[in-house]
Amino acid sequence: MTREESIDFYKAHAQRLYGTSLRITGDSALAEEIMQDTILKFITSDIHTGDEGRTGAWLSRTCIRKSIDALRKRRREKLFLDEYSAEAESRTSEETSEETSDEVPESGITAGELRKALEELPGQQRLILNLVLLEGLDYEEISQMTGTREGTLRTRFSRAKEHLAKILKHHRI
């Protein structure tokens, strides 16, 4: 596809894909990103068909899937943050008024702060947290993919959560 053809293609499909994604995600910036990713994926792929109906259907399906995936990712991040807050609250209520080094902030953690903290984790810990919390995989699936025993994965996950809590606490001080 030439540059001019790509621009014409973008103009022909951008508004419809943006609207589709916006209705699903409810977030204009995310909808725009998904729309652009969908068009870019089509333009850079070898899928080009002469049939406009098939092209439109492929674009719609891809945009819808990407939008749903984005919602799932957002939900997993929210569930993780909620679980993290609940754990922090239970630790706080169980502890005396004396602070310990394992204490974590109760609330107010943003997704950006969480992403930065995840980046600071060692590779294995970051991987297990991403696979379990963000990708939604269970230990059996991860074990099959990585060849690592489930017990080892559970231990890594537990240690990764503790390490993440320490990183987050350190950033909040």
PDB file of C-alpha atoms in Angstrom:
ATOM      1  CA  MET A   1       0.000   0.000   0.000  1.00  0.00           C
ATOM      2  CA  THR A   2       1.355   3.418  -0.912  1.00  0.00           C
ATOM      3  CA  ARG A   3       1.387   6.296   1.533  1.00  0.00           C
ATOM      4  CA  GLU A   4      -1.573   7.937  -0.193  1.00  0.00           C
ATOM      5  CA  GLU A   5      -3.544   4.675  -0.210  1.00  0.00           C
ATOM      6  CA  SER A   6      -2.799   4.235   3.488  1.00  0.00           C
ATOM      7  CA  ILE A   7      -4.043   7.746   4.253  1.00  0.00           C
ATOM      8  CA  ASP A   8      -7.225   7.161   2.222  1.00  0.00           C
ATOM      9  CA  PHE A   9      -7.731   3.812   3.969  1.00  0.00           C
ATOM     10  CA  TYR A  10      -7.302   5.490   7.360  1.00  0.00           C
ATOM     11  CA  LYS A  11      -9.820   8.212   6.478  1.00  0.00           C
ATOM     12  CA  ALA A  12     -12.317   5.624   5.243  1.00  0.00           C
ATOM     13  CA  HIS A  13     -12.255   3.447   8.373  1.00  0.00           C
ATOM     14  CA  ALA A  14     -10.936   5.490  11.306  1.00  0.00           C
ATOM     15  CA  GLN A  15     -14.193   7.076  12.480  1.00  0.00           C
ATOM     16  CA  ARG A  16     -16.169   3.817  12.422  1.00  0.00           C
ATOM     17  CA  LEU A  17     -13.457   1.875  14.265  1.00  0.00           C
ATOM     18  CA  TYR A  18     -13.008   4.666  16.798  1.00  0.00           C
ATOM     19  CA  GLY A  19     -16.752   4.693  17.497  1.00  0.00           C
ATOM     20  CA  THR A  20     -16.840   0.926  17.880  1.00  0.00           C
ATOM     21  CA  SER A  21     -13.947   0.924  20.316  1.00  0.00           C
ATOM     22  CA  LEU A  22     -15.256   3.949  22.233  1.00  0.00           C
ATOM     23  CA  ARG A  23     -18.612   2.250  22.793  1.00  0.00           C
ATOM     24  CA  ILE A  24     -16.844  -0.802  24.199  1.00  0.00           C
ATOM     25  CA  THR A  25     -14.108   0.850  26.272  1.00  0.00           C
ATOM     26  CA  GLY A  26     -15.706   4.160  27.218  1.00  0.00           C
ATOM     27  CA  ASP A  27     -12.248   5.766  27.038  1.00  0.00           C
ATOM     28  CA  SER A  28     -11.541   8.075  24.103  1.00  0.00           C
ATOM     29  CA  ALA A  29      -7.738   7.889  24.324  1.00  0.00           C
ATOM     30  CA  LEU A  30      -7.813   4.098  24.530  1.00  0.00           C
ATOM     31  CA  ALA A  31     -10.345   3.909  21.695  1.00  0.00           C
ATOM     32  CA  GLU A  32      -8.117   6.045  19.482  1.00  0.00           C
ATOM     33  CA  GLU A  33      -5.104   3.875  20.278  1.00  0.00           C
ATOM     34  CA  ILE A  34      -7.038   0.698  19.479  1.00  0.00           C
ATOM     35  CA  MET A  35      -8.377   2.188  16.243  1.00  0.00           C
ATOM     36  CA  GLN A  36      -4.870   3.139  15.148  1.00  0.00           C
ATOM     37  CA  ASP A  37      -3.450  -0.265  16.130  1.00  0.00           C
ATOM     38  CA  THR A  38      -6.187  -2.024  14.162  1.00  0.00           C
ATOM     39  CA  ILE A  39      -5.578   0.010  11.016  1.00  0.00           C
ATOM     40  CA  LEU A  40      -1.807  -0.328  11.345  1.00  0.00           C
ATOM     41  CA  LYS A  41      -2.131  -4.091  11.766  1.00  0.00           C
ATOM     42  CA  PHE A  42      -4.174  -4.286   8.562  1.00  0.00           C
ATOM     43  CA  ILE A  43      -1.897  -1.997   6.560  1.00  0.00           C
ATOM     44  CA  THR A  44       1.268  -3.850   7.601  1.00  0.00           C
ATOM     45  CA  SER A  45      -0.216  -7.327   7.097  1.00  0.00           C
ATOM     46  CA  ASP A  46      -0.680  -9.437   3.997  1.00  0.00           C
ATOM     47  CA  ILE A  47      -4.449  -9.668   4.537  1.00  0.00           C
ATOM     48  CA  HIS A  48      -5.379  -7.158   1.830  1.00  0.00           C
ATOM     49  CA  THR A  49      -8.436  -8.310  -0.050  1.00  0.00           C
ATOM     50  CA  GLY A  50     -10.202  -6.621  -2.914  1.00  0.00           C
ATOM     51  CA  ASP A  51     -13.533  -7.153  -1.175  1.00  0.00           C
ATOM     52  CA  GLU A  52     -14.425  -4.083   0.903  1.00  0.00           C
ATOM     53  CA  GLY A  53     -17.013  -6.066   2.885  1.00  0.00           C
ATOM     54  CA  ARG A  54     -14.452  -8.631   3.985  1.00  0.00           C
ATOM     55  CA  THR A  55     -11.964  -5.890   4.824  1.00  0.00           C
ATOM     56  CA  GLY A  56     -14.548  -4.037   6.913  1.00  0.00           C
ATOM     57  CA  ALA A  57     -15.548  -7.224   8.712  1.00  0.00           C
ATOM     58  CA  TRP A  58     -11.913  -8.066   9.497  1.00  0.00           C
ATOM     59  CA  LEU A  59     -11.303  -4.542  10.794  1.00  0.00           C
ATOM     60  CA  SER A  60     -14.437  -4.640  12.961  1.00  0.00           C
ATOM     61  CA  ARG A  61     -13.639  -8.052  14.450  1.00  0.00           C
ATOM     62  CA  THR A  62     -10.056  -7.034  15.167  1.00  0.00           C
ATOM     63  CA  CYS A  63     -11.101  -3.714  16.720  1.00  0.00           C
ATOM     64  CA  ILE A  64     -13.714  -5.420  18.899  1.00  0.00           C
ATOM     65  CA  ARG A  65     -11.236  -8.083  20.059  1.00  0.00           C
ATOM     66  CA  LYS A  66      -8.601  -5.455  20.872  1.00  0.00           C
ATOM     67  CA  SER A  67     -11.193  -3.394  22.773  1.00  0.00           C
ATOM     68  CA  ILE A  68     -12.369  -6.381  24.804  1.00  0.00           C
ATOM     69  CA  ASP A  69      -8.769  -7.357  25.522  1.00  0.00           C
ATOM     70  CA  ALA A  70      -8.077  -3.821  26.751  1.00  0.00           C
ATOM     71  CA  LEU A  71     -11.093  -4.014  29.077  1.00  0.00           C
ATOM     72  CA  ARG A  72      -9.944  -7.373  30.401  1.00  0.00           C
ATOM     73  CA  LYS A  73      -6.473  -6.007  31.020  1.00  0.00           C
ATOM     74  CA  ARG A  74      -7.921  -2.981  32.834  1.00  0.00           C
ATOM     75  CA  ARG A  75     -10.152  -5.273  34.920  1.00  0.00           C
ATOM     76  CA  ARG A  76      -7.210  -7.513  35.853  1.00  0.00           C
ATOM     77  CA  GLU A  77      -5.182  -4.464  36.890  1.00  0.00           C
ATOM     78  CA  LYS A  78      -8.102  -3.173  38.970  1.00  0.00           C
ATOM     79  CA  LEU A  79      -8.614  -6.575  40.604  1.00  0.00           C
ATOM     80  CA  PHE A  80      -4.924  -6.722  41.424  1.00  0.00           C
ATOM     81  CA  LEU A  81      -4.970  -3.246  42.929  1.00  0.00           C
ATOM     82  CA  ASP A  82      -8.136  -4.063  44.898  1.00  0.00           C
ATOM     83  CA  GLU A  83      -6.602  -7.301  46.165  1.00  0.00           C
ATOM     84  CA  TYR A  84      -3.422  -5.458  47.027  1.00  0.00           C
ATOM     85  CA  SER A  85      -5.381  -2.819  48.976  1.00  0.00           C
ATOM     86  CA  ALA A  86      -7.380  -5.490  50.809  1.00  0.00           C
ATOM     87  CA  GLU A  87      -4.172  -7.292  51.787  1.00  0.00           C
ATOM     88  CA  ALA A  88      -2.655  -4.024  52.970  1.00  0.00           C
ATOM     89  CA  GLU A  89      -5.727  -3.246  55.070  1.00  0.00           C
ATOM     90  CA  SER A  90      -5.758  -6.693  56.657  1.00  0.00           C
ATOM     91  CA  ARG A  91      -2.048  -6.446  57.463  1.00  0.00           C
ATOM     92  CA  THR A  92      -2.550  -3.029  58.989  1.00  0.00           C
ATOM     93  CA  SER A  93      -5.434  -4.189  61.163  1.00  0.00           C
ATOM     94  CA  GLU A  94      -3.466  -7.227  62.360  1.00  0.00           C
ATOM     95  CA  GLU A  95      -0.323  -5.299  63.184  1.00  0.00           C
ATOM     96  CA  THR A  96       0.285  -3.112  66.193  1.00  0.00           C
ATOM     97  CA  SER A  97       0.707   0.605  65.756  1.00  0.00           C
ATOM     98  CA  GLU A  98       4.423  -0.027  65.327  1.00  0.00           C
ATOM     99  CA  GLU A  99       5.389  -0.011  61.627  1.00  0.00           C
ATOM    100  CA  THR A 100       7.245  -2.955  60.130  1.00  0.00           C
ATOM    101  CA  SER A 101       9.367  -3.174  56.992  1.00  0.00           C
ATOM    102  CA  ASP A 102       6.731  -5.351  55.278  1.00  0.00           C
ATOM    103  CA  GLU A 103       3.961  -2.788  55.596  1.00  0.00           C
ATOM    104  CA  VAL A 104       2.542  -1.467  52.339  1.00  0.00           C
ATOM    105  CA  PRO A 105       0.485   1.595  51.512  1.00  0.00           C
ATOM    106  CA  GLU A 106      -3.250   1.091  52.035  1.00  0.00           C
ATOM    107  CA  SER A 107      -4.553   2.792  48.923  1.00  0.00           C
ATOM    108  CA  GLY A 108      -3.936   5.409  46.314  1.00  0.00           C
ATOM    109  CA  ILE A 109      -1.674   3.336  44.082  1.00  0.00           C
ATOM    110  CA  THR A 110      -2.011   4.349  40.469  1.00  0.00           C
ATOM    111  CA  ALA A 111      -1.606   2.072  37.490  1.00  0.00           C
ATOM    112  CA  GLY A 112       1.486   4.078  36.515  1.00  0.00           C
ATOM    113  CA  GLU A 113       3.090   3.531  39.897  1.00  0.00           C
ATOM    114  CA  LEU A 114       2.306  -0.149  39.654  1.00  0.00           C
ATOM    115  CA  ARG A 115       3.838  -0.394  36.170  1.00  0.00           C
ATOM    116  CA  LYS A 116       7.021   1.335  37.346  1.00  0.00           C
ATOM    117  CA  ALA A 117       7.271  -0.981  40.343  1.00  0.00           C
ATOM    118  CA  LEU A 118       6.739  -4.028  38.119  1.00  0.00           C
ATOM    119  CA  GLU A 119       9.588  -2.873  35.882  1.00  0.00           C
ATOM    120  CA  GLU A 120      11.920  -2.860  38.899  1.00  0.00           C
ATOM    121  CA  LEU A 121      11.242  -6.525  39.681  1.00  0.00           C
ATOM    122  CA  PRO A 122      13.740  -9.169  38.538  1.00  0.00           C
ATOM    123  CA  GLY A 123      12.758 -10.925  35.302  1.00  0.00           C
ATOM    124  CA  GLN A 124      11.311 -14.126  36.806  1.00  0.00           C
ATOM    125  CA  GLN A 125       9.219 -12.237  39.344  1.00  0.00           C
ATOM    126  CA  ARG A 126       7.952  -9.757  36.767  1.00  0.00           C
ATOM    127  CA  LEU A 127       7.086 -12.614  34.410  1.00  0.00           C
ATOM    128  CA  ILE A 128       5.067 -14.597  36.952  1.00  0.00           C
ATOM    129  CA  LEU A 129       3.111 -11.531  38.105  1.00  0.00           C
ATOM    130  CA  ASN A 130       2.328 -10.548  34.521  1.00  0.00           C
ATOM    131  CA  LEU A 131       1.256 -14.037  33.525  1.00  0.00           C
ATOM    132  CA  VAL A 132      -0.956 -14.620  36.559  1.00  0.00           C
ATOM    133  CA  LEU A 133      -2.398 -11.181  37.239  1.00  0.00           C
ATOM    134  CA  LEU A 134      -2.428  -9.441  33.891  1.00  0.00           C
ATOM    135  CA  GLU A 135      -2.727 -12.308  31.430  1.00  0.00           C
ATOM    136  CA  GLY A 136      -5.020 -14.330  33.688  1.00  0.00           C
ATOM    137  CA  LEU A 137      -3.187 -17.626  33.259  1.00  0.00           C
ATOM    138  CA  ASP A 138      -3.256 -20.296  35.937  1.00  0.00           C
ATOM    139  CA  TYR A 139      -0.212 -22.092  37.318  1.00  0.00           C
ATOM    140  CA  GLU A 140      -0.859 -25.213  35.235  1.00  0.00           C
ATOM    141  CA  GLU A 141      -0.842 -23.236  31.975  1.00  0.00           C
ATOM    142  CA  ILE A 142       2.303 -21.349  32.961  1.00  0.00           C
ATOM    143  CA  SER A 143       3.965 -24.605  33.975  1.00  0.00           C
ATOM    144  CA  GLN A 144       3.251 -26.107  30.564  1.00  0.00           C
ATOM    145  CA  MET A 145       4.548 -23.009  28.790  1.00  0.00           C
ATOM    146  CA  THR A 146       7.726 -22.576  30.808  1.00  0.00           C
ATOM    147  CA  GLY A 147       8.508 -26.133  31.904  1.00  0.00           C
ATOM    148  CA  THR A 148       8.632 -24.957  35.537  1.00  0.00           C
ATOM    149  CA  ARG A 149       6.934 -26.923  38.321  1.00  0.00           C
ATOM    150  CA  GLU A 150       3.682 -25.463  39.667  1.00  0.00           C
ATOM    151  CA  GLY A 151       5.047 -25.375  43.223  1.00  0.00           C
ATOM    152  CA  THR A 152       8.007 -23.327  42.062  1.00  0.00           C
ATOM    153  CA  LEU A 153       5.680 -20.937  40.255  1.00  0.00           C
ATOM    154  CA  ARG A 154       3.532 -20.503  43.368  1.00  0.00           C
ATOM    155  CA  THR A 155       6.626 -19.709  45.435  1.00  0.00           C
ATOM    156  CA  ARG A 156       7.878 -17.217  42.837  1.00  0.00           C
ATOM    157  CA  PHE A 157       4.454 -15.580  42.724  1.00  0.00           C
ATOM    158  CA  SER A 158       4.333 -15.199  46.500  1.00  0.00           C
ATOM    159  CA  ARG A 159       7.848 -13.765  46.651  1.00  0.00           C
ATOM    160  CA  ALA A 160       7.139 -11.475  43.713  1.00  0.00           C
ATOM    161  CA  LYS A 161       4.074 -10.029  45.470  1.00  0.00           C
ATOM    162  CA  GLU A 162       6.108  -9.411  48.626  1.00  0.00           C
ATOM    163  CA  HIS A 163       8.919  -7.798  46.626  1.00  0.00           C
ATOM    164  CA  LEU A 164       6.426  -5.639  44.730  1.00  0.00           C
ATOM    165  CA  ALA A 165       4.878  -4.488  48.008  1.00  0.00           C
ATOM    166  CA  LYS A 166       8.299  -3.448  49.295  1.00  0.00           C
ATOM    167  CA  ILE A 167       9.061  -1.535  46.110  1.00  0.00           C
ATOM    168  CA  LEU A 168       5.727   0.255  46.261  1.00  0.00           C
ATOM    169  CA  LYS A 169       6.198   1.105  49.926  1.00  0.00           C
ATOM    170  CA  HIS A 170       9.687   2.449  49.219  1.00  0.00           C
ATOM    171  CA  HIS A 171       8.341   4.707  46.440  1.00  0.00           C
ATOM    172  CA  ARG A 172       5.554   6.033  48.669  1.00  0.00           C
ATOM    173  CA  ILE A 173       7.879   7.091  51.541  1.00  0.00           C
TER     174      ILE A 173
END
